[in-house]
GROMACS .gro file of C-alpha atoms in nm:
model
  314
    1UNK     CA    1   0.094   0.973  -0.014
    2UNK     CA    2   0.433   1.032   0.077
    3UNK     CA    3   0.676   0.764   0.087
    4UNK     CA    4   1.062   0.744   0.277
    5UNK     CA    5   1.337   0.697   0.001
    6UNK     CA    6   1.262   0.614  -0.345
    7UNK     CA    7   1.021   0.332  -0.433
    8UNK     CA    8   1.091   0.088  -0.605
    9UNK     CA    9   0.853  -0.079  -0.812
   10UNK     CA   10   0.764  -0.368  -0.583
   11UNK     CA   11   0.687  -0.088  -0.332
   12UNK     CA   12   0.459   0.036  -0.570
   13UNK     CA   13   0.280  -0.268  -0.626
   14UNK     CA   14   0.247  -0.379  -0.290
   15UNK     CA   15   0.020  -0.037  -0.254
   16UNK     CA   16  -0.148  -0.073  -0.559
   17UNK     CA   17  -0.245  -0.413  -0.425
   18UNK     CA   18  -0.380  -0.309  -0.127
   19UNK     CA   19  -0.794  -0.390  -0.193
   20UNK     CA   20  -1.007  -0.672  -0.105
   21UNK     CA   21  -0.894  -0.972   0.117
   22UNK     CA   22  -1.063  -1.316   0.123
   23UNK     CA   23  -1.031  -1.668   0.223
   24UNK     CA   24  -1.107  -1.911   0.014
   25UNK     CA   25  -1.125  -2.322   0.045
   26UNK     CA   26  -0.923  -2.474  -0.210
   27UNK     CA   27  -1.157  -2.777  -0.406
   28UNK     CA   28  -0.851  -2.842  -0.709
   29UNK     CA   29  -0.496  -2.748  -0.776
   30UNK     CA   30  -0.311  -2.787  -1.112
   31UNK     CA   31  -0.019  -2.680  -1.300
   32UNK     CA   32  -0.150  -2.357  -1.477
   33UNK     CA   33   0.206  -2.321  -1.755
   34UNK     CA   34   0.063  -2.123  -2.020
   35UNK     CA   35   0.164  -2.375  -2.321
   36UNK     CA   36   0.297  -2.316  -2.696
   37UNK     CA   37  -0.019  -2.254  -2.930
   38UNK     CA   38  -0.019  -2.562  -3.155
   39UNK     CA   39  -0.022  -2.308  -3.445
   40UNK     CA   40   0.284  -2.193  -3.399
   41UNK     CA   41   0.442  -2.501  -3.301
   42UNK     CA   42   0.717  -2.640  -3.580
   43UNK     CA   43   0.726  -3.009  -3.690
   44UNK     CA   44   1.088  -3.157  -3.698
   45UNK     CA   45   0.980  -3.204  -4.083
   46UNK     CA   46   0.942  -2.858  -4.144
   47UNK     CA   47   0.877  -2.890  -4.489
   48UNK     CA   48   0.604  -3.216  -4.442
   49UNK     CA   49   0.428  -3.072  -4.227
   50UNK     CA   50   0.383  -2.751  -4.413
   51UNK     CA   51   0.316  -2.932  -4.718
   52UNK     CA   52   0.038  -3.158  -4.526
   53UNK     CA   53  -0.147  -2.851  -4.426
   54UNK     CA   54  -0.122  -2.720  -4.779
   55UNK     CA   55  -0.246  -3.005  -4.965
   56UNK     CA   56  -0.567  -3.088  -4.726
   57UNK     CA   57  -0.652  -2.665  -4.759
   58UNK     CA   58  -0.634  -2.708  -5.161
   59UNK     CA   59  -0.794  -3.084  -5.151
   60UNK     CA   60  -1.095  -2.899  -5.024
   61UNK     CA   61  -1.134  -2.589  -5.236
   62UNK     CA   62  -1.120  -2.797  -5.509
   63UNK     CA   63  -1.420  -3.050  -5.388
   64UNK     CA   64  -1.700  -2.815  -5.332
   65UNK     CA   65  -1.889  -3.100  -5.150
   66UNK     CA   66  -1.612  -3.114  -4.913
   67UNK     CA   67  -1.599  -2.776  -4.890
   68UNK     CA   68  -1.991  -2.735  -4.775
   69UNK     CA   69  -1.950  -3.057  -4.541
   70UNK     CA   70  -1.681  -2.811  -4.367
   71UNK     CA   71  -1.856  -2.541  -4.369
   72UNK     CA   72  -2.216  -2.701  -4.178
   73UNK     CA   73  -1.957  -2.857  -3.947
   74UNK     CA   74  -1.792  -2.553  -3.858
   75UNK     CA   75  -2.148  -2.411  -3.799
   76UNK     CA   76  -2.281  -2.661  -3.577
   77UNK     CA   77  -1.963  -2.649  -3.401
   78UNK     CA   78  -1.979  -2.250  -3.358
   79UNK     CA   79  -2.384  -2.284  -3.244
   80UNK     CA   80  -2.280  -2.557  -2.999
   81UNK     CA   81  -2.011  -2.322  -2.857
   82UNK     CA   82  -2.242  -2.062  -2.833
   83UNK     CA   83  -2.530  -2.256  -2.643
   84UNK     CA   84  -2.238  -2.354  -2.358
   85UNK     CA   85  -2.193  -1.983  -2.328
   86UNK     CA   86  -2.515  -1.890  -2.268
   87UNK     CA   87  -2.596  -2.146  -2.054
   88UNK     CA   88  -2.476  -1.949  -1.741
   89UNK     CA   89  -2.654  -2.227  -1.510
   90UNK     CA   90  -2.403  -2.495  -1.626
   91UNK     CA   91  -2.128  -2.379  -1.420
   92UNK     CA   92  -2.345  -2.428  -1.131
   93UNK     CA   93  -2.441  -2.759  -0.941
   94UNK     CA   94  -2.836  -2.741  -0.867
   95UNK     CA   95  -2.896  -2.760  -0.619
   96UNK     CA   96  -2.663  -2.502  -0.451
   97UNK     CA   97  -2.412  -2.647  -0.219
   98UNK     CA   98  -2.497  -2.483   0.133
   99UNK     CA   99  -2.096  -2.507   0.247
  100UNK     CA  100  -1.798  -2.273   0.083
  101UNK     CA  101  -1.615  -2.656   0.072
  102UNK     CA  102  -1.831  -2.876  -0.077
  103UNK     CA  103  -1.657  -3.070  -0.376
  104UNK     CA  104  -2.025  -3.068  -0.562
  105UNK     CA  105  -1.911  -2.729  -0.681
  106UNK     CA  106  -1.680  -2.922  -0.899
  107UNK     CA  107  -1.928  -2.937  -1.213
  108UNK     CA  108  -1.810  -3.073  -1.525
  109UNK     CA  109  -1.842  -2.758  -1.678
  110UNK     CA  110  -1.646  -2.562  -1.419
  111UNK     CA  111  -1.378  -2.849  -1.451
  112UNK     CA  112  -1.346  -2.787  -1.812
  113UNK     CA  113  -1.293  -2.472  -1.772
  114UNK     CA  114  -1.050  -2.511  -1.534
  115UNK     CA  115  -0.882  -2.767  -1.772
  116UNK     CA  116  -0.851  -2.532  -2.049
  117UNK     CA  117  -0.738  -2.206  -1.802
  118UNK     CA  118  -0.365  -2.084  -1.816
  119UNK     CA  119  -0.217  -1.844  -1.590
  120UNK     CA  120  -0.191  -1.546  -1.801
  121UNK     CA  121  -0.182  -1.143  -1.744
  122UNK     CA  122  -0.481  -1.143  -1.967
  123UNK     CA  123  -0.672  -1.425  -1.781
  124UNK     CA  124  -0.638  -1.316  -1.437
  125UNK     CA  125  -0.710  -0.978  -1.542
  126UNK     CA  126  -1.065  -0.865  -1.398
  127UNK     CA  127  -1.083  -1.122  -1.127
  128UNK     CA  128  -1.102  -0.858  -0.867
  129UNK     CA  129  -1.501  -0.804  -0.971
  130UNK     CA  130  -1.556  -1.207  -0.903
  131UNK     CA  131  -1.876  -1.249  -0.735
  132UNK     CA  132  -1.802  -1.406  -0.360
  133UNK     CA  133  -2.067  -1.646  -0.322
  134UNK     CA  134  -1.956  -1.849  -0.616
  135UNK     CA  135  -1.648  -2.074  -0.711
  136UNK     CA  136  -1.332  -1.873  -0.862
  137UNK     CA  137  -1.069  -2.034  -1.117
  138UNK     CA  138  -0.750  -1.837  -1.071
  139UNK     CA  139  -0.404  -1.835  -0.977
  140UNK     CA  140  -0.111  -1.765  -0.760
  141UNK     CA  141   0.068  -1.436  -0.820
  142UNK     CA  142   0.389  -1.555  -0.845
  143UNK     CA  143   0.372  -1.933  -0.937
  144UNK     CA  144   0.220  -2.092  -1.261
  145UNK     CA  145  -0.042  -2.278  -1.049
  146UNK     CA  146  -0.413  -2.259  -1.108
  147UNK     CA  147  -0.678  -2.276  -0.826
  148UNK     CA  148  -1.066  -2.420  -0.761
  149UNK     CA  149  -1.162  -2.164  -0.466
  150UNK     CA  150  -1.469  -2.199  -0.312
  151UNK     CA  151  -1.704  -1.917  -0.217
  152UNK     CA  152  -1.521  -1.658   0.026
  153UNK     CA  153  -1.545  -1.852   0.434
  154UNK     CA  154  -1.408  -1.563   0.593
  155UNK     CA  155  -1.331  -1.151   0.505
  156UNK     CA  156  -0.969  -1.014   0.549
  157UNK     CA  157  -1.096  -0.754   0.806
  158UNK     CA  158  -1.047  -1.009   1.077
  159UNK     CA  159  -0.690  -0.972   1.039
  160UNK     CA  160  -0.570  -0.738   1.326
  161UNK     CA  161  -0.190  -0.752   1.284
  162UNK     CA  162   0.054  -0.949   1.067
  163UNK     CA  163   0.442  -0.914   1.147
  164UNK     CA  164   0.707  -1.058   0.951
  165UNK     CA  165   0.892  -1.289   1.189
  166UNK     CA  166   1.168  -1.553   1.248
  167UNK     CA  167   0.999  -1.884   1.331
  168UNK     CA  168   1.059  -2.054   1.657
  169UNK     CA  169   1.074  -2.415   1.777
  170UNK     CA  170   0.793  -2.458   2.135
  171UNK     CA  171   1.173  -2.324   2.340
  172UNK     CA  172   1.166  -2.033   2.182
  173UNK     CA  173   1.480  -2.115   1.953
  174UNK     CA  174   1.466  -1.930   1.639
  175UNK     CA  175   1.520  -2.182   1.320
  176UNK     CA  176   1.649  -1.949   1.096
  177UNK     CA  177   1.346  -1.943   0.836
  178UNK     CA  178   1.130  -1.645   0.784
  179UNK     CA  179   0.709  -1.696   0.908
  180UNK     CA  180   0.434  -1.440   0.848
  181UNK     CA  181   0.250  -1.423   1.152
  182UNK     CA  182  -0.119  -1.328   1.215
  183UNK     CA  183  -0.332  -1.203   1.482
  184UNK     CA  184  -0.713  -1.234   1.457
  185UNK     CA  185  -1.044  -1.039   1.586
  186UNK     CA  186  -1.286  -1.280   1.839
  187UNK     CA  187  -1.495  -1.359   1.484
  188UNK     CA  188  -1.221  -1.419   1.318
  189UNK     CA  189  -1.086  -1.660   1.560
  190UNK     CA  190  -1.405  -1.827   1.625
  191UNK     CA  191  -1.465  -1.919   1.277
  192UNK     CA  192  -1.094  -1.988   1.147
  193UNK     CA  193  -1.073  -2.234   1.411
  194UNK     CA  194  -1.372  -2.418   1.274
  195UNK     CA  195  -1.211  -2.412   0.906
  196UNK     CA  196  -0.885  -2.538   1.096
  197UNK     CA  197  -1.075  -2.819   1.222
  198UNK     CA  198  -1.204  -2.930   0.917
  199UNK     CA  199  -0.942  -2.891   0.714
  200UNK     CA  200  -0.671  -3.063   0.932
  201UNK     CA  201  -0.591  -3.411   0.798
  202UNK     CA  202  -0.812  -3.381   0.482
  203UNK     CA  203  -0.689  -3.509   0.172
  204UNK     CA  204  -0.476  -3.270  -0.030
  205UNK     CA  205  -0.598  -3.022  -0.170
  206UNK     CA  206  -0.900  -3.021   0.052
  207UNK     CA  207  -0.648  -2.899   0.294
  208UNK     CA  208  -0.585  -2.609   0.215
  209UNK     CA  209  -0.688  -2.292   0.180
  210UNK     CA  210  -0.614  -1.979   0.032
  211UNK     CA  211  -0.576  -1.593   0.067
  212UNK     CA  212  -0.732  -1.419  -0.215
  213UNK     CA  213  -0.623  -1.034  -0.287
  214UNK     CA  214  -0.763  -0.833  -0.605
  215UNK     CA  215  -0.925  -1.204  -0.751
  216UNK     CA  216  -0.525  -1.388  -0.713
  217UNK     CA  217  -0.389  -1.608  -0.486
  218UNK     CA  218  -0.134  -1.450  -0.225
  219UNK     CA  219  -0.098  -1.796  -0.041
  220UNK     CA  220  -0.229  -2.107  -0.038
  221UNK     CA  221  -0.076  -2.269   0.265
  222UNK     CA  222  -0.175  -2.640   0.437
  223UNK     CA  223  -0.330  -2.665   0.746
  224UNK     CA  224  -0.071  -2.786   0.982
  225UNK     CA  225  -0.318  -2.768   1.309
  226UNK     CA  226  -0.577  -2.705   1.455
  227UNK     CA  227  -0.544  -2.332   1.558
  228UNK     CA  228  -0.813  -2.196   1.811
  229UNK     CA  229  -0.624  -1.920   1.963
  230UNK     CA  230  -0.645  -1.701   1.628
  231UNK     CA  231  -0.262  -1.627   1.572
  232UNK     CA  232  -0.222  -1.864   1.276
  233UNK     CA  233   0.181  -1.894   1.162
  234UNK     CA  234   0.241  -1.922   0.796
  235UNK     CA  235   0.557  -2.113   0.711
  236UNK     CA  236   0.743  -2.142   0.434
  237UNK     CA  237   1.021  -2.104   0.168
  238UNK     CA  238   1.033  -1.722   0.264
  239UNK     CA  239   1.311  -1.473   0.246
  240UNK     CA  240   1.270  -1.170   0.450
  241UNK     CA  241   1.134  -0.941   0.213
  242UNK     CA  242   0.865  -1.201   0.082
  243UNK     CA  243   0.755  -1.259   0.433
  244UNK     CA  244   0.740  -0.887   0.504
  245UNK     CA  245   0.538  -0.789   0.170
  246UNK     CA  246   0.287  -1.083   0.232
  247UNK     CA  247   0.243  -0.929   0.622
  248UNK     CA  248   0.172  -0.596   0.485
  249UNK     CA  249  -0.095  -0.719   0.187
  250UNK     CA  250  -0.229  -0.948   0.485
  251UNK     CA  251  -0.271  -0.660   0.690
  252UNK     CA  252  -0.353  -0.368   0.476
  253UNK     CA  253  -0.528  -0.583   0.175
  254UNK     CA  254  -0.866  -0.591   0.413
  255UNK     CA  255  -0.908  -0.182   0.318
  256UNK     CA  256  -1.179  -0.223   0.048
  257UNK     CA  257  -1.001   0.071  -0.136
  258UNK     CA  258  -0.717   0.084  -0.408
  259UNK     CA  259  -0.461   0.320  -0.492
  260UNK     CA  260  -0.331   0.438  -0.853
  261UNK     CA  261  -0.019   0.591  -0.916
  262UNK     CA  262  -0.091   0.900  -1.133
  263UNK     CA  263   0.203   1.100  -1.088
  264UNK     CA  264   0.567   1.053  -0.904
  265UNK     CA  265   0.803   1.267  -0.795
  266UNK     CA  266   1.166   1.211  -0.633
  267UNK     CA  267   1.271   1.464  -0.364
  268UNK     CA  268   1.656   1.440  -0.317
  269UNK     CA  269   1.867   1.490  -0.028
  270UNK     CA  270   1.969   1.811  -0.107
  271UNK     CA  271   1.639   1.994   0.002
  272UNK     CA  272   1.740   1.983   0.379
  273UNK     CA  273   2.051   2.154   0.294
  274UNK     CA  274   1.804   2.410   0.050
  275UNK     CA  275   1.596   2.501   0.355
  276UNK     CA  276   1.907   2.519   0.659
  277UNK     CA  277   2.048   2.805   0.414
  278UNK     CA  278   1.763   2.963   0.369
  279UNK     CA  279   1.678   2.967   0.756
  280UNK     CA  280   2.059   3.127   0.783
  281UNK     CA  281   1.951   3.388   0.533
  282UNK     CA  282   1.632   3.458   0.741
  283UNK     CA  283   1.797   3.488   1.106
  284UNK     CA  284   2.068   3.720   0.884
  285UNK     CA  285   1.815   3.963   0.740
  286UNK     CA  286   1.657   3.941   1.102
  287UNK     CA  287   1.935   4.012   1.260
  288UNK     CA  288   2.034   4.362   1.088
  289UNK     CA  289   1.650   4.417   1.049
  290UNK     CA  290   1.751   4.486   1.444
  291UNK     CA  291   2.026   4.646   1.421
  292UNK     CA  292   1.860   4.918   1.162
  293UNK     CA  293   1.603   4.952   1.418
  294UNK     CA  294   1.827   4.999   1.740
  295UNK     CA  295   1.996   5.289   1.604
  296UNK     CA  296   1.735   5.454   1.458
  297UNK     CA  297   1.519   5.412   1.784
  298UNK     CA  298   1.842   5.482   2.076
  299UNK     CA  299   2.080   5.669   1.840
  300UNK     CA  300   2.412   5.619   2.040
  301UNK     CA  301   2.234   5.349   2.295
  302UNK     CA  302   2.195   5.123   2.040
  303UNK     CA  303   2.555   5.055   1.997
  304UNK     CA  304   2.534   4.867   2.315
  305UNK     CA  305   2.236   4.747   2.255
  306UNK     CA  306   2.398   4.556   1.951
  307UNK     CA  307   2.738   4.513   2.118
  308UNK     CA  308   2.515   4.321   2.418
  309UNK     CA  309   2.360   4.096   2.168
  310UNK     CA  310   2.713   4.012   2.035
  311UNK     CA  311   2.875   3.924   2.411
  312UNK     CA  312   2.831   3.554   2.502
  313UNK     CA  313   2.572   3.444   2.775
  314UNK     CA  314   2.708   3.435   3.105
   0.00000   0.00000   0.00000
């Protein structure tokens, strides 16, 4: 793949990105700030605090009844944790809600889950591989904000076109703020106007809903109207080059294919000059590759041959 210019690396991730679209219904939204690991954390009372911890760990090597009590606890504790992991089933409601939006997804074991998720590199990582047909806990790519997404309501390859845009007002006055808008296949229309619908006037967050790239959140915008032509506006705090790169993951992130960037290699400007004096060279060589052969083929008649070829065209 060859790209115009140098890429930077948002350019690069904005291709790396490009892989499976989704839409998702949003069932809970939450602050997702990864926060300070209490072990690390520093009293005000440095010293107290260290001292605390010190005397409870030697308090209970010295009591070996206190120090089997401890360990039974921590062994029920660890078989209890186990059991919750196996139990795969817990995370689901039973019976199996028939809708994509149906707040009985909301388990108590998916919630506590949710509860205890940050929004980490390492937690998002392998979210991609998330099965569709079930709820997803994740979060927004560049905001600290966790998600409840339903099952996937609607693929990204309804998306015909998305263009980066000025908004404008019903006269056709531009507002000055940047708007990603879409353009949608018949399905697509058909069936985002029955999410629009739905979702329009629903209590927060059951309004909105969310586009889903490689397992994250790209957007997670509130349904404004009811839109039943299929050219949904997004709107916004967007700059131009946010709006642009979230038209081109909206468009290009329904290809079900990923790239990787294994090697790169920056061409400079000086290549066209390269080639222009090597084309002079050629057309030189060419040029007395002619003249060698007029004189050798006409002898004295070649002279004019090459004088000819020097006279300008009349």
């Amino acid at each position: 793949m060859s790209i115009p210019g140098k890429a930077d690396e948002a350019t690069l991730q904005r291709i790396e990105a490009s892989a499976q679209l989704d839409f998702r219904p949003v069932l809970a939204a939450a602050d997702g700030t990864p926060t300070t690991d209490a072990s690390t954390e520093t009293d005000a009372d440095g010293d107290d605090a260290a001292g605390d911890g010190t005397v409870a760990e030697d308090s209970a090597a010295e009591d070996p009844a206190a120090e089997d009590s401890g360990a039974e606890d921590a062994a029920a504790e660890d078989a209890t944790d186990t059991d919750a992991a196996t139990d795969t089933g817990a995370r689901d409601p039973d019976p199996i809600p028939e809708t994509a939006y149906d707040e009985a997804w909301l388990t108590d074991a998916l919630v506590e889950e949710f509860n205890a998720f940050e929004c980490t590199p390492e937690s998002t990582a392998g979210l991609s591989e998330a099965p569709g047909d079930r709820p997803l806990i994740t979060c927004e790519n560049d905001l600290p904000i966790k998600y409840i997404l339903g099952p996937v309501e609607l693929s990204g390859d309804v998306i015909e076109d998305a263009t980066a845009q000025l908004e404008t007002t019903s006269t056709g006055a531009t507002t000055g703020q940047w708007a990603v808008q879409m353009k949608m296949n018949d399905e697509g229309t058909q069936t985002f106007g029955e999410i629009s619908q739905r979702m329009y006037g629903a209590q927060s967050p059951l309004d909105q809903f969310a586009f889903v790239l490689d397992g994250q959140v790209l957007s997670a915008p509130t349904m404004n109207a009811q839109i039943l032509n299929g050219r949904p506006s997004i709107t916004g705090n967007f700059t131009q080059d946010s709006a642009e790169a979230l038209a081109d993951q909206l468009k290009f992130g329904a290809l079900p294919i990923g790239f990787t960037v294994q090697s790169q290699e920056d061409i400079s400007a000086t290549l066209g000059s390269n080639q222009l004096q090597a084309g002079l060279l050629a057309g030189l060589i060419g040029l007395l590759l002619v003249v060698v052969y007029s004189m050798f083929q006409y002898r004295a008649l070649g002279s004019i041959t090459i004088l000819s070829s020097r006279s300008p065209a009349c």
